[in-house]
Coordinates of C-alpha atoms in Angstrom, one line a residue:
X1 CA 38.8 107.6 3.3
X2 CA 40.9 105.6 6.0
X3 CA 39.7 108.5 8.8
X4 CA 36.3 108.6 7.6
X5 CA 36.2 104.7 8.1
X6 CA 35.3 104.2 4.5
X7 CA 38.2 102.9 2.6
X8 CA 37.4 99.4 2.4
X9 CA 34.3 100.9 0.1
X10 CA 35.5 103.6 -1.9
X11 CA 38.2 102.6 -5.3
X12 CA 39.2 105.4 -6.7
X13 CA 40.8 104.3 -10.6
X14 CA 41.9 107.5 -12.3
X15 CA 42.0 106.6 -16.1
X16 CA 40.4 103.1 -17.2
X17 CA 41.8 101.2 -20.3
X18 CA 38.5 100.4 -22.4
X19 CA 39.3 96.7 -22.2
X20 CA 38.8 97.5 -18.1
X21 CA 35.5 99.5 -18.5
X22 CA 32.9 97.6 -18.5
X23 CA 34.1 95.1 -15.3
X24 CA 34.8 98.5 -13.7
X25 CA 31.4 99.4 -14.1
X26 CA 29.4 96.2 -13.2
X27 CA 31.0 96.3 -9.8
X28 CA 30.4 100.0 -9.0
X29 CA 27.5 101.2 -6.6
X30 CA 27.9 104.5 -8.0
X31 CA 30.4 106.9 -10.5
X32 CA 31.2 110.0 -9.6
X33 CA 32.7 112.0 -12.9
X34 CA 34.1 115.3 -11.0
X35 CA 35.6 117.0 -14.3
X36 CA 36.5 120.3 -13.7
X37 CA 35.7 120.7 -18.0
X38 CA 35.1 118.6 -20.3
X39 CA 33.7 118.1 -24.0
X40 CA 32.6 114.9 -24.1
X41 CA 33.7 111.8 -21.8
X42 CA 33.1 108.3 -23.2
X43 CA 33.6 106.6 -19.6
X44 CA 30.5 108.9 -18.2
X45 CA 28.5 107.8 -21.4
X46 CA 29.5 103.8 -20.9
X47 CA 28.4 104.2 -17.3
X48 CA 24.8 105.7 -18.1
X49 CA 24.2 103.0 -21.2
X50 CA 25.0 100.4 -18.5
X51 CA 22.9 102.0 -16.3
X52 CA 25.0 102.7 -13.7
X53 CA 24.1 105.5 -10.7
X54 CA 26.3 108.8 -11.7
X55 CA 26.9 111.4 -10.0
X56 CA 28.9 114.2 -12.2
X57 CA 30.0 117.8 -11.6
X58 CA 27.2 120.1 -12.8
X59 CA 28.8 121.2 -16.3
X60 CA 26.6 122.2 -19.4
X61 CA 27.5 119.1 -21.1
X62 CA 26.2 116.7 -18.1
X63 CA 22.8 118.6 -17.6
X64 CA 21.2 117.2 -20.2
X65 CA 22.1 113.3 -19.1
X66 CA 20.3 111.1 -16.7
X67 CA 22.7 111.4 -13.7
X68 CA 21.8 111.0 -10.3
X69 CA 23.0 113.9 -9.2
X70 CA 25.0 116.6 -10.4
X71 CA 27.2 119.0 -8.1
X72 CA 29.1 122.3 -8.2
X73 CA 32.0 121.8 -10.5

């Protein structure tokens, strides 16, 4: 991110406690969910309820939601 001149605009969390979630969320631009696999993930489903822009890896369990974008997982 430093090279590319982006860093100041890119946060990358990992795992966010529940109690974190929904500030997290409010201050995003956009959430990128890049699961490899996956059965379910309640952060992915906060972000769309909040209405949050999501972009998420292209797995049969995210084709179905309303993300912005989905890409090769």
């Amino acid at each position: 991110a430093e090279r590319r001149g982006v860093a100041g605009r890119l946060c990358v969390t990992g795992f966010i406690a529940e109690a974190e979630l929904e500030q997290a969320v409010a201050l995003a631009h956009l959430v990128l969910a890049p699961f490899r696999e996956m059965s379910s993930s309640a952060s992915l489903a906060y972000a769309l309820a909040r209405g949050a822009a999501v972009v998420a890896s292209d797995l049969p369990e995210n084709r179905g939601l309303e993300c912005v974008r989905l890409f090769p997982s």
